[in-house]
Short mmCIF file of C-alpha atoms in Angstrom, two decimals:
data_model
loop_
_atom_site.label_atom_id
_atom_site.label_comp_id
_atom_site.label_asym_id
_atom_site.label_seq_id
_atom_site.Cartn_x
_atom_site.Cartn_y
_atom_site.Cartn_z
CA MET H 1 65.62 93.10 97.80
CA THR H 2 68.85 92.68 95.55
CA TYR H 3 72.53 92.27 97.58
CA ALA H 4 73.30 95.95 96.16
CA THR H 5 70.21 97.05 97.98
CA LEU H 6 70.97 95.33 101.39
CA GLY H 7 75.11 96.98 100.98
CA ALA H 8 74.09 100.28 100.40
CA LEU H 9 71.54 99.90 103.76
CA LEU H 10 74.08 98.40 105.52
CA ALA H 11 76.44 101.29 104.82
CA ASP H 12 73.56 104.01 105.79
CA TYR H 13 73.11 102.07 108.95
CA VAL H 14 77.01 102.21 109.83
CA ILE H 15 76.76 105.49 109.05
CA LYS H 16 73.71 106.74 110.92
CA ARG H 17 74.74 104.75 113.79
CA GLY H 18 78.26 106.15 114.15
CA LEU H 19 80.01 103.30 113.87
CA VAL H 20 82.19 103.87 110.56
CA GLY H 21 85.49 102.07 111.48
CA ASP H 22 84.04 100.05 113.90
CA PRO H 23 83.69 96.56 112.68
CA GLN H 24 82.62 95.01 116.28
CA GLY H 25 80.41 97.73 117.47
CA TYR H 26 78.33 97.00 113.97
CA MET H 27 78.58 93.69 114.77
CA LYS H 28 76.61 94.26 118.47
CA SER H 29 74.10 97.27 116.76
CA LEU H 30 73.24 94.82 114.44
CA TRP H 31 72.67 91.50 116.29
CA LYS H 32 70.82 93.66 118.68
CA ASP H 33 68.32 94.93 116.85
CA ILE H 34 67.77 91.12 114.66
CA GLU H 35 67.43 89.57 118.48
CA ALA H 36 64.76 92.83 119.13
CA GLN H 37 62.91 91.43 115.98
CA LEU H 38 63.21 87.92 117.35
CA ASP H 39 61.52 88.63 120.13
CA LYS H 40 58.99 90.55 119.01
CA PHE H 41 58.15 87.63 116.55
CA ILE H 42 58.09 84.87 119.18
CA GLN H 43 55.91 87.47 121.17
CA HIS H 44 53.92 87.86 117.85
CA LEU H 45 53.29 83.86 117.93
CA LYS H 46 51.82 83.55 121.11
CA ASP H 47 49.00 86.27 120.64
CA GLN H 48 45.69 84.56 119.24
CA GLU H 49 44.28 88.09 118.90
CA LEU H 50 43.96 87.73 114.93
CA ASP H 51 44.26 83.87 114.66
CA GLU H 52 40.81 83.84 112.51
CA ALA H 53 42.36 86.47 110.18
CA TYR H 54 45.17 83.63 109.37
CA SER H 55 42.63 80.76 109.03
CA VAL H 56 40.03 82.57 106.23
CA ASN H 57 42.23 81.92 102.86
CA CYS H 58 43.76 79.01 104.18
CA LYS H 59 39.64 77.56 104.43
CA ASN H 60 39.34 78.19 100.89
CA THR H 61 37.75 75.35 99.13
CA ALA H 62 40.79 74.85 96.60
CA TRP H 63 44.14 76.02 96.10
CA GLN H 64 46.12 77.04 93.12
CA ARG H 65 49.24 74.90 93.32
CA PRO H 66 52.93 76.04 92.56
CA GLY H 67 54.64 75.47 89.19
CA GLN H 68 50.59 75.25 87.84
CA PRO H 69 48.45 77.74 85.88
CA THR H 70 46.83 80.14 88.03
CA ASN H 71 43.14 79.41 86.77
CA ILE H 72 43.59 75.66 87.78
CA THR H 73 42.59 75.50 91.45
CA TYR H 74 42.79 71.80 93.60
CA VAL H 75 41.01 70.49 96.47
CA VAL H 76 42.20 70.72 99.55
CA THR H 77 42.05 67.16 101.61
CA ASN H 78 44.40 67.34 104.23
CA MET H 79 44.45 69.41 107.51
CA GLY H 80 48.22 69.42 107.56
CA ASP H 81 48.07 71.70 104.52
CA ARG H 82 45.58 73.66 106.17
CA ILE H 83 48.04 74.11 109.44
CA ILE H 84 50.84 75.05 108.00
CA CYS H 85 49.12 77.39 105.35
CA ARG H 86 47.64 79.40 108.78
CA LEU H 87 50.76 79.44 109.91
CA MET H 88 52.42 80.19 107.53
CA THR H 89 50.22 83.15 107.20
CA LYS H 90 50.16 84.22 110.87
CA ALA H 91 54.23 84.92 110.07
CA LEU H 92 53.42 87.24 107.08
CA TYR H 93 51.33 89.33 108.58
CA PHE H 94 54.53 90.03 110.86
CA LEU H 95 56.30 90.69 108.20
CA ASN H 96 53.69 93.36 107.31
CA GLY H 97 53.65 94.74 110.48
CA TRP H 98 49.63 93.63 110.96
CA SER H 99 50.00 92.50 114.70
CA ILE H 100 48.12 93.78 117.63
CA GLY H 101 49.79 91.97 120.16
CA SER H 102 51.12 93.15 123.64
CA GLY H 103 55.23 93.98 122.80
CA THR H 104 55.45 93.48 119.38
CA ASP H 105 55.63 97.63 118.68
CA MET H 106 55.23 96.36 115.12
CA GLU H 107 55.73 101.11 114.18
CA ASP H 108 59.23 101.20 115.76
CA ALA H 109 62.42 102.10 113.51
CA THR H 110 64.63 99.04 114.95
CA GLY H 111 67.10 98.10 112.45
CA GLY H 112 67.85 102.04 111.65
CA ASN H 113 65.32 102.21 109.22
CA ARG H 114 62.26 100.53 108.16
CA GLN H 115 63.34 99.17 104.87
CA LEU H 116 66.79 97.02 107.14
CA ARG H 117 63.92 96.22 109.35
CA ASN H 118 61.19 94.78 106.84
CA PHE H 119 64.76 92.56 105.74
CA ILE H 120 65.06 91.35 109.18
CA ARG H 121 61.58 90.42 109.24
CA CYS H 122 61.82 89.26 105.69
CA THR H 123 64.50 87.06 106.76
CA ILE H 124 62.77 86.14 109.89
CA VAL H 125 59.53 84.60 108.16
CA HIS H 126 62.27 82.29 105.74
CA MET H 127 63.78 80.92 109.29
CA PHE H 128 60.75 80.04 110.08
CA MET H 129 59.05 78.81 106.89
CA HIS H 130 62.65 76.76 107.34
CA LEU H 131 61.03 75.41 110.66
CA LEU H 132 57.55 74.75 109.73
CA ASN H 133 58.98 72.01 106.25
CA GLU H 134 61.58 70.45 108.90
CA SER H 135 57.71 69.36 111.53
CA ALA H 136 55.53 66.75 111.36
CA CYS H 137 53.37 68.82 109.61
CA ALA H 138 55.06 69.65 106.82
CA SER H 139 53.54 71.03 103.71
CA THR H 140 55.33 73.30 100.71
CA TRP H 141 51.58 73.71 99.55
CA GLY H 142 50.53 74.82 102.21
CA THR H 143 53.57 77.68 102.85
CA PHE H 144 52.52 78.70 99.19
CA TYR H 145 49.34 79.47 99.31
CA ALA H 146 49.83 81.51 102.07
CA TRP H 147 52.39 83.37 100.08
CA TYR H 148 49.99 83.08 96.87
CA SER H 149 47.28 84.35 98.97
CA MET H 150 49.11 86.80 100.72
CA ARG H 151 50.37 88.72 97.35
CA GLN H 152 46.68 88.67 95.87
CA MET H 153 45.02 90.39 99.03
CA GLY H 154 47.16 93.44 97.48
CA ASP H 155 47.29 96.53 99.74
CA VAL H 156 44.59 96.56 102.32
CA SER H 157 44.88 99.88 103.06
CA SER H 158 46.75 103.35 102.14
CA SER H 159 48.55 103.67 105.72
CA SER H 160 49.85 99.37 105.64
CA THR H 161 52.11 97.97 102.80
CA ASN H 162 51.96 94.45 101.95
CA LEU H 163 55.74 93.66 101.38
CA VAL H 164 54.80 90.18 99.51
CA TYR H 165 52.30 92.27 97.23
CA SER H 166 55.37 94.92 96.25
CA GLY H 167 57.96 92.52 95.82
CA ASP H 168 59.90 93.32 98.83
CA CYS H 169 59.92 90.32 100.59
CA VAL H 170 59.16 86.76 97.98
CA GLN H 171 59.14 83.65 98.75
CA ASN H 172 62.89 81.81 98.84
CA SER H 173 64.52 85.26 98.52
CA ALA H 174 68.21 84.60 97.01
CA VAL H 175 69.78 87.27 98.99
CA HIS H 176 70.52 86.64 103.07
CA LEU H 177 71.64 88.58 106.09
CA GLN H 178 74.92 88.07 107.97
CA VAL H 179 76.43 89.05 110.75
CA GLY H 180 80.20 88.30 110.78
CA GLU H 181 80.23 85.16 109.65
CA TRP H 182 76.65 83.87 110.77
CA SER H 183 73.96 83.75 107.97
CA MET H 184 70.43 83.26 108.95
CA GLN H 185 70.06 80.87 106.03
CA HIS H 186 72.50 78.82 107.08
CA ALA H 187 71.77 78.70 110.76
CA VAL H 188 68.78 76.84 111.28
CA LYS H 189 69.60 74.18 109.37
CA GLU H 190 72.96 73.55 110.89
CA TRP H 191 71.50 73.65 114.24
CA LEU H 192 68.53 71.62 113.57
CA ASN H 193 71.11 68.89 112.63
CA ARG H 194 72.97 69.61 115.91
CA ASN H 195 69.60 69.24 117.90
CA VAL H 196 68.21 66.19 117.09
CA ASP H 197 65.98 66.57 120.26
CA ILE H 198 64.22 69.47 118.65
CA LYS H 199 64.15 67.82 115.54
CA LEU H 200 62.08 64.76 117.33
CA LYS H 201 59.81 67.49 119.44
CA LEU H 202 58.61 69.41 116.21
CA ASN H 203 58.15 65.34 114.69
CA ARG H 204 56.58 63.54 117.52
CA GLY H 205 54.31 60.98 116.19
CA SER H 206 51.17 62.48 117.75
CA PHE H 207 52.27 65.55 115.45
CA GLY H 208 52.48 63.52 112.40
CA LYS H 209 48.58 61.50 112.68
CA ASN H 210 46.18 64.51 113.64
CA CYS H 211 48.40 66.65 110.51
CA ARG H 212 47.39 63.68 108.30
CA LEU H 213 43.55 64.36 109.24
CA ALA H 214 41.14 64.57 106.45
CA VAL H 215 39.26 67.88 106.30
CA PRO H 216 36.61 67.74 107.69
CA LYS H 217 32.97 68.82 105.69
CA THR H 218 31.46 71.23 107.26
CA THR H 219 27.27 72.20 106.67
CA GLY H 220 26.23 73.68 103.05
CA SER H 221 29.48 72.31 101.51
CA LYS H 222 28.12 71.20 97.92
CA HIS H 223 30.99 68.80 98.46
CA ALA H 224 29.81 67.39 101.84
CA ALA H 225 29.73 63.62 102.57
CA THR H 226 28.04 65.00 105.63
CA ASP H 227 25.94 67.53 106.97
CA GLN H 228 27.68 67.71 110.26
CA VAL H 229 30.75 68.74 112.05
CA ASP H 230 33.38 66.79 113.42
CA GLU H 231 33.79 68.88 116.52
CA ASP H 232 36.19 66.06 117.44
CA THR H 233 38.49 65.95 114.40
CA LEU H 234 38.28 69.86 114.68
CA GLN H 235 39.50 69.79 118.05
CA LYS H 236 42.15 67.64 117.16
CA ILE H 237 43.10 70.29 114.75
CA LYS H 238 43.32 72.99 117.09
CA ASP H 239 45.36 71.49 119.51
CA ILE H 240 47.52 70.37 117.04
CA GLU H 241 48.33 73.90 115.87
CA GLY H 242 48.38 75.39 119.29
CA ASN H 243 51.12 72.58 120.47
CA LEU H 244 53.16 73.01 117.02
CA GLN H 245 53.27 76.51 117.36
CA THR H 246 54.36 76.48 120.88
CA ALA H 247 57.16 74.11 119.67
CA MET H 248 58.40 76.48 117.17
CA ARG H 249 58.49 79.63 120.16
CA LYS H 250 60.60 77.35 121.72
CA VAL H 251 62.69 76.01 119.44
CA LEU H 252 63.36 80.38 118.05
CA ARG H 253 64.16 80.90 121.58
CA LYS H 254 66.76 78.22 121.63
CA ILE H 255 68.30 78.97 118.35
CA LYS H 256 68.65 82.86 119.70
CA LYS H 257 70.43 81.79 122.47
CA GLU H 258 72.54 79.67 121.30
CA VAL H 259 73.58 82.08 118.38
CA LYS H 260 74.10 84.65 120.99
CA GLU H 261 76.47 82.65 122.82
CA GLU H 262 78.53 81.31 119.50
CA ALA H 263 79.20 85.12 118.50
CA ILE H 264 80.21 85.93 121.76
CA ALA H 265 83.09 83.03 122.05
CA ALA H 266 84.03 84.27 118.65
CA GLY H 267 84.47 87.31 119.48
CA ASP H 268 82.03 88.68 117.41
CA ILE H 269 79.86 90.60 120.00
CA SER H 270 80.09 91.32 123.49
CA ALA H 271 78.17 89.80 126.76
CA GLU H 272 75.93 92.79 127.53
CA SER H 273 74.56 93.01 123.61
CA SER H 274 71.43 91.22 124.52
CA ALA H 275 68.75 93.95 123.90
CA ALA H 276 66.56 91.84 126.81
CA PRO H 277 67.50 89.17 129.40
CA GLU H 278 66.37 86.17 128.51
CA SER H 279 62.90 84.61 129.91
CA ASP H 280 61.05 82.11 130.25
CA ASP H 281 57.74 82.06 129.24
CA ASP H 282 56.76 78.78 130.76
CA ASP H 283 53.78 80.19 132.77
CA ASP H 284 52.27 81.40 129.54
CA GLU H 285 52.82 79.02 127.38
CA GLN H 286 50.78 76.47 130.31
CA GLN H 287 48.31 79.73 130.62
CA GLU H 288 47.74 78.80 126.79
CA ALA H 289 47.51 75.00 126.99
CA ASN H 290 44.93 75.56 129.78
CA GLY H 291 42.37 76.44 127.03
CA LYS H 292 43.20 80.67 126.82
CA ASN H 293 40.62 81.27 124.02
CA SER H 294 41.39 84.28 121.00
CA THR H 295 38.73 86.81 120.07
CA GLY H 296 37.31 87.69 116.96
CA ALA H 297 39.02 90.32 115.05
CA ALA H 298 38.50 91.96 111.74
CA PHE H 299 40.22 90.16 108.78
CA TYR H 300 41.51 90.44 105.03
CA SER H 301 40.28 87.95 102.26
CA TYR H 302 41.13 88.27 98.99
CA GLY H 303 38.21 86.14 97.92
CA GLN H 304 37.34 82.19 98.10
CA TYR H 305 37.86 79.67 95.15
CA HIS H 306 35.80 76.94 95.12
CA TYR H 307 36.49 73.27 93.09
CA ALA H 308 33.81 72.76 90.08
#
């Protein structure tokens, strides 16, 4: 999307919402729509129903690399790359509206129209990508491959649009959304720099240690040094991915709360402009920590790559 297109969308938004000549009303309305999508994304991160779908392409034996010819692939040996690939893929499922979690309501028209709503989601997944890059498991290869494999999937059905494939949302988009003086692109980095405790939470020593685990050898792989799966390693991987998702949700909720407080203090929005009251889902996170298992679901894959 170009800035000209975004400008036209926002102009249409102002007209349809009856906000011409009301800049504070415009910012209040737009923030409510952004906040609503942030809430949906946080809820999407909690849902485990499609976790198998997020991992299918990330399990490929070898991947393309950024800046390299696509006909050349490289064997993945670090589990951190796979973990980040899965988490980024999960975010891209949200982008495309491929979420079935409770409270996500992916087919609504929040944002005034579908194009603007999709742009808000594109901004959110870029914000999430930046958080991943700040974590102990940071992997630019993992995030790249998530975007790459999503683009290769194409449109999976006539009733579903893949915004990465269509080019409506591309990695490292140069167009960014602002509400008043607030820019989503800059807010996360500046907020993380101010909140050292959160950076430490995303970079806990146990995170880094487990993210550097070697990719487990699986039965039937021609590269396998053993014919048995290391169950202990697999459990560590599952734990680190779940813990990292929980940390991400906490960070996103805190960012949302602080940004709203700053906007209220600056007079950009009023105190009652929140789309919903703040909630604390620590009980839900405790339930996840106690072993709430995901269930299988249909998933999409564009094919496996094998290193020869």
